[in-house]
CSV table of C-alpha atoms in Angstrom, one decimal:
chain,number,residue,atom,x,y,z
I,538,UNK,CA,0.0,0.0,0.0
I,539,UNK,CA,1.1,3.9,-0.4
I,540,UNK,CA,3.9,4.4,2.0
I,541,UNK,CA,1.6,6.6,3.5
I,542,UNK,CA,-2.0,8.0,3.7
I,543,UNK,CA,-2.4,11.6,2.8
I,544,UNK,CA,-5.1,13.1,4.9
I,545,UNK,CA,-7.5,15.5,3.2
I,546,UNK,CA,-6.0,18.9,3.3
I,547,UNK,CA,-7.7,21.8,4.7
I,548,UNK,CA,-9.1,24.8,2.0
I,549,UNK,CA,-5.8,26.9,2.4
I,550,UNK,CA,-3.2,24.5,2.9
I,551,UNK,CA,-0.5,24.5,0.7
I,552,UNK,CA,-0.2,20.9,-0.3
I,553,UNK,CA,2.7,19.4,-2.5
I,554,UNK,CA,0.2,17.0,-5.2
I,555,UNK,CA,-1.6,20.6,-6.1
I,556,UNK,CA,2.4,21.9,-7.1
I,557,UNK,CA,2.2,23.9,-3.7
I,558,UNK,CA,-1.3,25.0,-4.0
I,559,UNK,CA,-3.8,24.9,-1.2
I,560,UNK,CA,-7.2,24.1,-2.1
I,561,UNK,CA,-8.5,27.6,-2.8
I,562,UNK,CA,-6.0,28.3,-5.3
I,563,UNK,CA,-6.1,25.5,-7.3
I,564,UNK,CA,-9.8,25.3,-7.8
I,565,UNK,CA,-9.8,29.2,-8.6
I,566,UNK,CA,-6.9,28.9,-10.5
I,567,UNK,CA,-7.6,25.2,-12.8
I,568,UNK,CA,-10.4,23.2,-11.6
I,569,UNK,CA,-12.3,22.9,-15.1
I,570,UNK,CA,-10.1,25.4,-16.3
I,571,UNK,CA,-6.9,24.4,-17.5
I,572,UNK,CA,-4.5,21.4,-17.0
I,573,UNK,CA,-1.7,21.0,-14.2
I,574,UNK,CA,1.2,19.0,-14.5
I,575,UNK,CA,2.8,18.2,-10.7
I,576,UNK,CA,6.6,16.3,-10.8
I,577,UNK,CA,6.6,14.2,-7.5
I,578,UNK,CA,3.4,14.9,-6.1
I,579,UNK,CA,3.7,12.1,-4.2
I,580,UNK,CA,7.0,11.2,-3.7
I,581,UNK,CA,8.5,8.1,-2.6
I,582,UNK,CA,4.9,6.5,-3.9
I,583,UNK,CA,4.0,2.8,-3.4
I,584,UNK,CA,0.9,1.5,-4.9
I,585,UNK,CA,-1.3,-0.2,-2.9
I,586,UNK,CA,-1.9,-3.0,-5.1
I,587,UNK,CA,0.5,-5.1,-7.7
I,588,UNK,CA,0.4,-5.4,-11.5
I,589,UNK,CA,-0.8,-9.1,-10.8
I,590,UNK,CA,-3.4,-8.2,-8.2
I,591,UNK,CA,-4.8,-5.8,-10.7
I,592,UNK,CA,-5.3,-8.1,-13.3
I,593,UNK,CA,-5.9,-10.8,-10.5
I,594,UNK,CA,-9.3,-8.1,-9.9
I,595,UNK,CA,-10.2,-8.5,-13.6
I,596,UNK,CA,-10.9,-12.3,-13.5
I,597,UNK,CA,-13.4,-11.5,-10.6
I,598,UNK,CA,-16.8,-10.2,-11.4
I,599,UNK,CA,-17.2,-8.0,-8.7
I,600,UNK,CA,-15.6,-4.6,-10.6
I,601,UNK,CA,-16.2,-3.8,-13.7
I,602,UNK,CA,-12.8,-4.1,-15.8
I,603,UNK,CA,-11.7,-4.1,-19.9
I,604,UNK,CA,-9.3,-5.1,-21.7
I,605,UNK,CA,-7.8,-2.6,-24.5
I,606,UNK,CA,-6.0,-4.0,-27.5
I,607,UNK,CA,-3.9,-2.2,-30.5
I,608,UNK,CA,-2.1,-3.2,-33.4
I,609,UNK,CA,1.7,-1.9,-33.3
I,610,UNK,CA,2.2,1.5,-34.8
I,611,UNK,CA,2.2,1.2,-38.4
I,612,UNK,CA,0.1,-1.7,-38.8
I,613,UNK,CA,-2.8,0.0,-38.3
I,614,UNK,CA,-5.4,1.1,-41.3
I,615,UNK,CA,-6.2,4.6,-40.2
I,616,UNK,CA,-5.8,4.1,-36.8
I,617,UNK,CA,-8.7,1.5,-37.0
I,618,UNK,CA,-7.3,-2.1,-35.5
I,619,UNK,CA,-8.5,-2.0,-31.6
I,620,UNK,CA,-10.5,-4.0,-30.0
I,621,UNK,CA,-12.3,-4.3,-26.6
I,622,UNK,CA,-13.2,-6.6,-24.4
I,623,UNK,CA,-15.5,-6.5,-21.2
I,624,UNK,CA,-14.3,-8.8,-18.1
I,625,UNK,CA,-14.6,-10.6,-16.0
I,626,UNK,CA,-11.9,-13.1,-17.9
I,627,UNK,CA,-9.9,-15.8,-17.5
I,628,UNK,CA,-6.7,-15.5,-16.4
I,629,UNK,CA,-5.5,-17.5,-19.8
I,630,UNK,CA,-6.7,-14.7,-21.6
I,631,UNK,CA,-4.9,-11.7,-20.0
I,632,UNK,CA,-1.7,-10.4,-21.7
I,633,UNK,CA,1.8,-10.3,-19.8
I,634,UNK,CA,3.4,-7.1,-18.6
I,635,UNK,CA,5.8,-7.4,-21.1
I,636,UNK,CA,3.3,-8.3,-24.0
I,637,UNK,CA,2.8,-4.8,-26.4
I,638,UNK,CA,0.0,-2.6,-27.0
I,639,UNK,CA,-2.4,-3.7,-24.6
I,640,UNK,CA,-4.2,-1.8,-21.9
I,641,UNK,CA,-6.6,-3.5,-18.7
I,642,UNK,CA,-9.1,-0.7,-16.9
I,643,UNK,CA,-10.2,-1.4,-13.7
I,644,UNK,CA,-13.0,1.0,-12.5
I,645,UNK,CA,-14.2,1.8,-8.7
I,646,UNK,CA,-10.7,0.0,-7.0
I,647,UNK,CA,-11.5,1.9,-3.9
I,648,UNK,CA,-14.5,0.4,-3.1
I,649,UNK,CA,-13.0,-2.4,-2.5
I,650,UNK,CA,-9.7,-2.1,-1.6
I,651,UNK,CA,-9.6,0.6,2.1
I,652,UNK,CA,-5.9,1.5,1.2
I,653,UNK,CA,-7.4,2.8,-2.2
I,654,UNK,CA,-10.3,4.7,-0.5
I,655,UNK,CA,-8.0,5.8,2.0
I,656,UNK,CA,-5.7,7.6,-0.5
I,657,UNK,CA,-8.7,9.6,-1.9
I,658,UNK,CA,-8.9,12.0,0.8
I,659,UNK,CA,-6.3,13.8,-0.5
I,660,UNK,CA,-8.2,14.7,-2.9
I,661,UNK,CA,-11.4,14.9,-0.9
I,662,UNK,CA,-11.2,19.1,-0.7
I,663,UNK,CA,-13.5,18.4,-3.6
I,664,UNK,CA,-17.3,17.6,-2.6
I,665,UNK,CA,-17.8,14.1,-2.3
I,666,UNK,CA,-21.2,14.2,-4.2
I,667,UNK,CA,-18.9,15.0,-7.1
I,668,UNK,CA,-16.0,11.8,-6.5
I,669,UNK,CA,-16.8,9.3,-8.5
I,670,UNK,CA,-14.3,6.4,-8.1
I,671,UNK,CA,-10.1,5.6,-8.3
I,672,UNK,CA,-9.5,3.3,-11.4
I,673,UNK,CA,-6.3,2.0,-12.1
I,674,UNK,CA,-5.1,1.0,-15.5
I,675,UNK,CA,-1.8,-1.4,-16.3
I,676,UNK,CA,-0.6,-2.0,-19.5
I,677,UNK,CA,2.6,-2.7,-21.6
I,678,UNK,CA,4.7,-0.9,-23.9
I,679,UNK,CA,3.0,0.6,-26.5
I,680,UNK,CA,-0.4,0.1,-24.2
I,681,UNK,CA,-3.4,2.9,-24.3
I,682,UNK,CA,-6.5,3.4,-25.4
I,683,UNK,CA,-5.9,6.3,-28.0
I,684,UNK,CA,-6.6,10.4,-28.1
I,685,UNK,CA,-10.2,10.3,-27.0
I,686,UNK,CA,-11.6,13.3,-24.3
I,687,UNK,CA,-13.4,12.7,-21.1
I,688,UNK,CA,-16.7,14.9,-19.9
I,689,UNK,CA,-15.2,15.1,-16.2
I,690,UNK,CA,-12.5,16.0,-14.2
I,691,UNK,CA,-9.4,13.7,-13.5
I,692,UNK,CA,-6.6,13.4,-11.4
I,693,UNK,CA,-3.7,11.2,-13.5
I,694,UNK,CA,-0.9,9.6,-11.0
I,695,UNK,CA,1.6,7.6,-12.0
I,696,UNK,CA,2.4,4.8,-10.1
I,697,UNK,CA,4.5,3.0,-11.4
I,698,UNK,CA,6.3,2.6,-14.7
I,699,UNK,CA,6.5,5.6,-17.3
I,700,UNK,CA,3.4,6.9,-19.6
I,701,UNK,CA,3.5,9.5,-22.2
I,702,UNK,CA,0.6,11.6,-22.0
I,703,UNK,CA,0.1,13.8,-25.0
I,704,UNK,CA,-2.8,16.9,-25.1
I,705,UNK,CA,-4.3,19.5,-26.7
I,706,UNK,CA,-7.5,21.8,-26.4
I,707,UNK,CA,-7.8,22.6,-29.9
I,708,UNK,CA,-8.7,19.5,-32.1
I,709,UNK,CA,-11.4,18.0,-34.8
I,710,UNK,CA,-13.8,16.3,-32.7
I,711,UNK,CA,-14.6,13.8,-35.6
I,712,UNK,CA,-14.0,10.3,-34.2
I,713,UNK,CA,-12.5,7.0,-36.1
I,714,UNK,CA,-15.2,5.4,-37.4
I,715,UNK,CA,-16.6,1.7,-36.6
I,716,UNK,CA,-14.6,1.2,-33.6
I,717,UNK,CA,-15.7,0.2,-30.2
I,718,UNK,CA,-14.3,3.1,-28.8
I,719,UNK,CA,-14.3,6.9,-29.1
I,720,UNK,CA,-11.1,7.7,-30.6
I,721,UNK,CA,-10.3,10.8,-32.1
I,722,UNK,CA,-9.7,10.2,-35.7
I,723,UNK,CA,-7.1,13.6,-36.0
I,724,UNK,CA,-4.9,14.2,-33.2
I,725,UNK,CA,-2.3,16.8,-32.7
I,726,UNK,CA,-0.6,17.5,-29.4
I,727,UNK,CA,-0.1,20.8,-28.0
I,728,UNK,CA,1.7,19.4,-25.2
I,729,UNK,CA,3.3,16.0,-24.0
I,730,UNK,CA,5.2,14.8,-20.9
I,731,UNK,CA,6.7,11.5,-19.5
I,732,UNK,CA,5.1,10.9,-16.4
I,733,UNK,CA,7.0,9.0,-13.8
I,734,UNK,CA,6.1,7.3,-10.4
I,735,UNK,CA,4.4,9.7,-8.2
I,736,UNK,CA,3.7,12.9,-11.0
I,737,UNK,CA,0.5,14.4,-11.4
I,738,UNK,CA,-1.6,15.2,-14.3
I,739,UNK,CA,-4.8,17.0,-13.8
I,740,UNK,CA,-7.1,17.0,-16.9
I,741,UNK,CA,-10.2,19.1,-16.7
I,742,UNK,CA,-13.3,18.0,-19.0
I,743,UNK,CA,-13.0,18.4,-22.7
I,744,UNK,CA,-9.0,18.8,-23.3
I,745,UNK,CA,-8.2,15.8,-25.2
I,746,UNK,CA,-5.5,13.4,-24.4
I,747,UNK,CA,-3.9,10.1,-25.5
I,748,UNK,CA,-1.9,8.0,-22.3
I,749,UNK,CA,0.5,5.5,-23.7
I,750,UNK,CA,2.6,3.3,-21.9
I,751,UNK,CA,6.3,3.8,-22.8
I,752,UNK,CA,7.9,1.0,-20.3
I,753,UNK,CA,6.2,-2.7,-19.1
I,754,UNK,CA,4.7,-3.0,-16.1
I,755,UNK,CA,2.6,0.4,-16.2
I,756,UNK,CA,0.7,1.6,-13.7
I,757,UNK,CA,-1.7,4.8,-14.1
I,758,UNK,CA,-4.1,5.6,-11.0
I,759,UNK,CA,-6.9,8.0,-12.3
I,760,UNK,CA,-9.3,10.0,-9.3
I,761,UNK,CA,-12.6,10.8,-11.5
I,762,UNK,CA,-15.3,12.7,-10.7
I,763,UNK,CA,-19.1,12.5,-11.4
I,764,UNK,CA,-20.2,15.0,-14.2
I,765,UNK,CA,-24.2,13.5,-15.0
I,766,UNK,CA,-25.5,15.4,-17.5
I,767,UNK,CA,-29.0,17.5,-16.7
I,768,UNK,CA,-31.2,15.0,-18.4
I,769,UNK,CA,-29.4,11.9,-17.2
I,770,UNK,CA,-29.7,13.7,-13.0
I,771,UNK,CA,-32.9,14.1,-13.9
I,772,UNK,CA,-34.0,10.7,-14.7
I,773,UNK,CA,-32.6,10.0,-12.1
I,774,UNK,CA,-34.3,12.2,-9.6
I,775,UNK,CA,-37.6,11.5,-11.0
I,776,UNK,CA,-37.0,7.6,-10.1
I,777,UNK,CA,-36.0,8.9,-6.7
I,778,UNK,CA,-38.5,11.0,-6.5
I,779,UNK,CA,-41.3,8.3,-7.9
I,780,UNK,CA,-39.8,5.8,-5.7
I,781,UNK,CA,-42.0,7.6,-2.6
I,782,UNK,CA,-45.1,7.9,-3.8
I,783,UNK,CA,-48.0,5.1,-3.4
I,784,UNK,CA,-49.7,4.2,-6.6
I,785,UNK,CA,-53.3,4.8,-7.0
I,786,UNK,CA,-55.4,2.8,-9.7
I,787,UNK,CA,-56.9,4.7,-12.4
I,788,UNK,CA,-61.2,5.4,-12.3
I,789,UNK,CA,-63.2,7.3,-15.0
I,790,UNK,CA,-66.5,6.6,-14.5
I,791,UNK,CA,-67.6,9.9,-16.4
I,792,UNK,CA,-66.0,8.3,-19.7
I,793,UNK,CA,-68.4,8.0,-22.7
I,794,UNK,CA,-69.0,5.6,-25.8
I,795,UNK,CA,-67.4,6.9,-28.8
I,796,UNK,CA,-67.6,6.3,-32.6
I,797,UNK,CA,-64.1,7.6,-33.6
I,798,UNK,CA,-62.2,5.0,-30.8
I,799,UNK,CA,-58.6,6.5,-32.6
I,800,UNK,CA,-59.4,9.7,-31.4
I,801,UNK,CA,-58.0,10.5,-27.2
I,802,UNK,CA,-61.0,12.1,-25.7
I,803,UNK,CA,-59.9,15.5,-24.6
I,804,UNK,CA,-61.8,14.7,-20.6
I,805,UNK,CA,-59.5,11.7,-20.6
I,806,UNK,CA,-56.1,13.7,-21.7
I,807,UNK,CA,-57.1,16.5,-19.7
I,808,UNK,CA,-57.7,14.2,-16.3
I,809,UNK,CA,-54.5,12.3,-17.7
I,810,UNK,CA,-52.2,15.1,-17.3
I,811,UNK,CA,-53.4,16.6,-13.9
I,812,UNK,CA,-52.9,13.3,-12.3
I,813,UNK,CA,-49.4,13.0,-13.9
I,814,UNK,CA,-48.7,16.6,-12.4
I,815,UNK,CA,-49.7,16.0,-9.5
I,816,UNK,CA,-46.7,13.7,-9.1
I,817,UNK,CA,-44.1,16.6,-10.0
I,818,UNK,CA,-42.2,17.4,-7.1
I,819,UNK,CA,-42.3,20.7,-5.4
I,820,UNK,CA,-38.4,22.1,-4.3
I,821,UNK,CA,-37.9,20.4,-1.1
I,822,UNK,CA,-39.0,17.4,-2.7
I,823,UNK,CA,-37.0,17.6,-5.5
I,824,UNK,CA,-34.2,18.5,-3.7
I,825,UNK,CA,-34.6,15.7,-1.6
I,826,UNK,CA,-34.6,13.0,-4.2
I,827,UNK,CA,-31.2,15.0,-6.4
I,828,UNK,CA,-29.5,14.6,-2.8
I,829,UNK,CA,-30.4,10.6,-2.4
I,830,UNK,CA,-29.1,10.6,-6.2
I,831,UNK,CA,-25.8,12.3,-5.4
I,832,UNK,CA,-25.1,9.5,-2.7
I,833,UNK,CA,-26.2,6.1,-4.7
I,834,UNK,CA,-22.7,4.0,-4.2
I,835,UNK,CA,-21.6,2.7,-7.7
I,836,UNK,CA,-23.4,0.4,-9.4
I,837,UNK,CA,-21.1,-2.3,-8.3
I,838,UNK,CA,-21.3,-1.7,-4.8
I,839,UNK,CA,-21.5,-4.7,-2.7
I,840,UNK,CA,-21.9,-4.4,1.2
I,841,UNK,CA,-20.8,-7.4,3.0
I,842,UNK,CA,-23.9,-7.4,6.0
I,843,UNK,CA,-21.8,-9.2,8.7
I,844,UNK,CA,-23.3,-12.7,9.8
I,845,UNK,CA,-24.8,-12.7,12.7
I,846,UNK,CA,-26.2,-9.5,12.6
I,847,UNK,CA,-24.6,-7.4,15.5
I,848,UNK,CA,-27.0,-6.9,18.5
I,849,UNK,CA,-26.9,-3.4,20.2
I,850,UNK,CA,-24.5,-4.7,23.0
I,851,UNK,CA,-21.8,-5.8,21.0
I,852,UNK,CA,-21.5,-3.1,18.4
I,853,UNK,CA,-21.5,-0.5,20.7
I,854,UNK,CA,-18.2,-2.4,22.8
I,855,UNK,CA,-16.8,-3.2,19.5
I,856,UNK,CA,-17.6,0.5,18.1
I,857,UNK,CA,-16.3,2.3,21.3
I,858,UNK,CA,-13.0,0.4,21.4
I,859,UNK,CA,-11.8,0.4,17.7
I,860,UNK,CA,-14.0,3.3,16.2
I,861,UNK,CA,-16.1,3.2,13.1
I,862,UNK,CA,-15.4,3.7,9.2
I,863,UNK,CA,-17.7,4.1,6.4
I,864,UNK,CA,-17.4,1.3,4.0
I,865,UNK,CA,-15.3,1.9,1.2
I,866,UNK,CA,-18.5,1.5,-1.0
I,867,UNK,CA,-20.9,3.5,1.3
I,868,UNK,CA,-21.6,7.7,0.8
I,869,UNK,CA,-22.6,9.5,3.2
I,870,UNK,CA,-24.1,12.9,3.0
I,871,UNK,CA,-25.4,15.6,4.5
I,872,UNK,CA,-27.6,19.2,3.4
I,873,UNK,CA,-29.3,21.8,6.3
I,874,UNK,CA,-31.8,19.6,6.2
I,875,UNK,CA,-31.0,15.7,6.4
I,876,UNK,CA,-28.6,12.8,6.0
I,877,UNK,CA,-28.3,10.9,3.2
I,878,UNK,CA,-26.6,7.6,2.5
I,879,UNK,CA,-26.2,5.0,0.0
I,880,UNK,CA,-29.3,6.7,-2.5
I,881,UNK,CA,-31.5,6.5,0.9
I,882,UNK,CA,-32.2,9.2,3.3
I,883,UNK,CA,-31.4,9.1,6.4
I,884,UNK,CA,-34.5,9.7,8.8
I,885,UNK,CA,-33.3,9.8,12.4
I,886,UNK,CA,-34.3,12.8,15.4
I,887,UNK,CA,-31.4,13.2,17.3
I,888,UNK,CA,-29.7,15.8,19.5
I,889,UNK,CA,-27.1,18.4,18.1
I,890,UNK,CA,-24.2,16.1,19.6
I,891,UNK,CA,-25.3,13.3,17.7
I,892,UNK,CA,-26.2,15.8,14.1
I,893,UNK,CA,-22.3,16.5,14.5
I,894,UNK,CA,-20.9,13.0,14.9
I,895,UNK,CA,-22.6,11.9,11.7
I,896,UNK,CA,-21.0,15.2,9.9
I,897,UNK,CA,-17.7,14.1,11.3
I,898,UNK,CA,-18.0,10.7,9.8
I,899,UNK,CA,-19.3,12.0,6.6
I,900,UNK,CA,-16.9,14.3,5.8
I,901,UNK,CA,-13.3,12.4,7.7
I,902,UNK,CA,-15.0,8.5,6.7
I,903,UNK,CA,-14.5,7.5,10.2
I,904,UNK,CA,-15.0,8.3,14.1
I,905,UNK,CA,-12.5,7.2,16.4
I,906,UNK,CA,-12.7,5.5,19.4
I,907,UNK,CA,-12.9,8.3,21.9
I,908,UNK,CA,-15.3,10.4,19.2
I,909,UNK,CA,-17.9,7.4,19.2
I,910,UNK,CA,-17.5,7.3,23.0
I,911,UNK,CA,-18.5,11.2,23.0
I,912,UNK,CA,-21.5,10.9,21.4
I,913,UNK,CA,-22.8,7.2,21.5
I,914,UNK,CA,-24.7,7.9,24.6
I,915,UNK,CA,-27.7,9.4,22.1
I,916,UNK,CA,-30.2,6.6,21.8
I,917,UNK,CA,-31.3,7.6,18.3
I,918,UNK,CA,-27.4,7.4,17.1
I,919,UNK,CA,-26.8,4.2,18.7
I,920,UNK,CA,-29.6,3.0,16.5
I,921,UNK,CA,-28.8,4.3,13.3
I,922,UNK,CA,-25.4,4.1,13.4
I,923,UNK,CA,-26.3,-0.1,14.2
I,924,UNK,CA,-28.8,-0.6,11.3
I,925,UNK,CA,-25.8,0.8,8.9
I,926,UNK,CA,-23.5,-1.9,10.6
I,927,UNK,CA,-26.1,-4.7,10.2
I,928,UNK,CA,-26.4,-3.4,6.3
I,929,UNK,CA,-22.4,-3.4,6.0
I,930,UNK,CA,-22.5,0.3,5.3
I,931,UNK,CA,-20.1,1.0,8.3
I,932,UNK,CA,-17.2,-0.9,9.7
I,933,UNK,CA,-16.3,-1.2,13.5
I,934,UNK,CA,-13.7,-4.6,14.2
């Protein structure tokens, strides 16, 4: 694992990964504004997982991983021979470090892996309703997967190995035809580095790029962030949203016989619509079911619910002697008016004390042991704090 955790830096803390920035400055200064190259932003940086472990993850079907493929350089027709493949896969099938031009993506490493979660808080001065996950790719010489742009922000650290990364904000956004991935059919770079062990590239959305592996055994960590588009948030609020409401069956006993039946009677479109607007949401509600949207865990989240369910007793003894974590799949977050966690809201009266503890775990990911014994005296915390241990949502051996 990294030879050590870097703890989430405070707004104006100048901070060696930002090139010396604190918070403030860099999101005024580049956050979806222009790139940042960092040399030994972490230094001395140890991954937290292997090149075999990696690819070890890709033969499970727990995270979502793919394999990249290209022909050599100048074997290619126009750029035009890659191929992709979706895991998981069988060991068999994956290529050696040293094999060329081949690239394997692992997505959402740190919700499984708490050394992996744990190295995100350094970049956790950025709202957590807008992290999305740490993916790690490994590849061999030659390995990439072409000059393609991304619609979010991203944090690029080498870890180990050497990539060239190639950029450039002014390009034809016409992509290679019949290909399984996006690739940019013209690309000219504007700028290009070699990245090694520990350097920082930050990327905002839009500025294309092209990563390509220049030694074997290449490791490239990548913090994303969540960017859903306004019509995408919003189908996903309305589910949210349409998740609360009861269903009512539909009655029109004023409906009359008719000898044009192709025709929508203007009563029935008329009753139609006002019962579908009265399921629009008014602000609070809306607001409400954007929040439980911003703190779904990824899709493949899976909460290990610990077997036997903890009684009250034990987890509190446990809790108040070793502390309490967030699962490295859970998010927990908060607004002026409620606490939400893993796409559900969190409905719980407690005291101010207890308000405060669970803002202390959302925003640090853990409690220690002398916070939880602080505040585990309220009743109402005890309780919700032990139904998100008996869903696996919190960890406390």
């Amino acid at each position: 694992m990294p030879n050590r955790f870097y703890p989430r830096p405070k707004p104006t803390e100048a901070v060696p990964w930002l090139g010396g920035l604190s918070p403030k400055q860099f999101m005024a200064r580049y956050w979806q504004k222009k790139p940042l190259l960092v040399r030994n932003a972490f230094p001395d940086f140890e991954p937290a997982v292997t090149i075999d472990e990696v690819l070890a993850l890709c033969t499970q079907d727990t995270l979502q991983s793919r394999l990249i493929q290209s022909a050599p350089k100048g074997q290619s027709h126009h750029g035009g021979n890659w191929s992709l493949a979706h895991g998981p896969f069988r060991k068999r099938d994956l290529p050696k470090s040293s094999d060329p031009n081949w690239t394997v993506l692992v997505q959402q490493v740190n919700t499984l892996l708490p050394a992996a979660d744990r190295f995100l808080d350094a970049f956790r001065f950025i709202p957590e309703a807008r992290l999305d996950d740490l993916m790690i790719s490994v590849a061999g010489p030659g390995g990439g997967i072409g000059a393609h742009t991304d619609s979010y922000d991203v944090f690029l650290i080498q870890a180990q190995g050497q990539r060239r990364w190639e950029i450039a904000q002014r390009f034809a956004p016409a992509l290679i035809e019949d290909l399984p991935l996006k690739i940019l059919k013209s690309f000219r770079a504007e700028q290009e580095w070699c990245l090694n062990p520990g350097d920082l590239l930050y990327l905002p959305p839009q500025v294309a790029h092209r990563g390509t592996a220049i030694s074997a055994a290449c490791m490239t960590w990548s913090v994303g962030f969540r960017a859903p588009g306004r019509v995408a948030l919003a189908d996903q609020a309305w589910s949210q949203h349409l998740d609360q409401l009861q269903e009512s069956d539909w009655r029109d006993p004023w409906l009359k016989a008719s000898d044009r039946p192709g025709e929508i009677p203007e009563p029935l479109l008329a009753a139609l619509t006002r019962q579908v607007l009265q399921t629009f949401p008014n602000r609070k509600a809306l607001r409400s079911a954007i929040a439980r949207v911003l703190s779904e865990p990824a899709p493949s989240a899976v909460f290990a619910a610990p077997r036997p369910a903890p009684t009250l007793r034990g987890f509190l003894s446990a809790a108040k002697r070793n502390g309490i974590a967030l699962s490295p799949a859970s998010r927990l977050l908060y607004d002026d008016q409620a606490f939400y966690m893993n796409g559900e809201m969190v409905s719980v009266s407690m005291a101010m004390s207890a308000n405060t503890a669970l803002r202390e775990l959302a925003n640090h990911r853990r409690l220690s042991a002398a916070q939880v014994q602080r505040v585990i005296q309220s009743p109402p915390l005890a309780d919700c704090l032990l139904q998100m241990a008996r869903a696996g949502w919190i960890v406390y051996h």
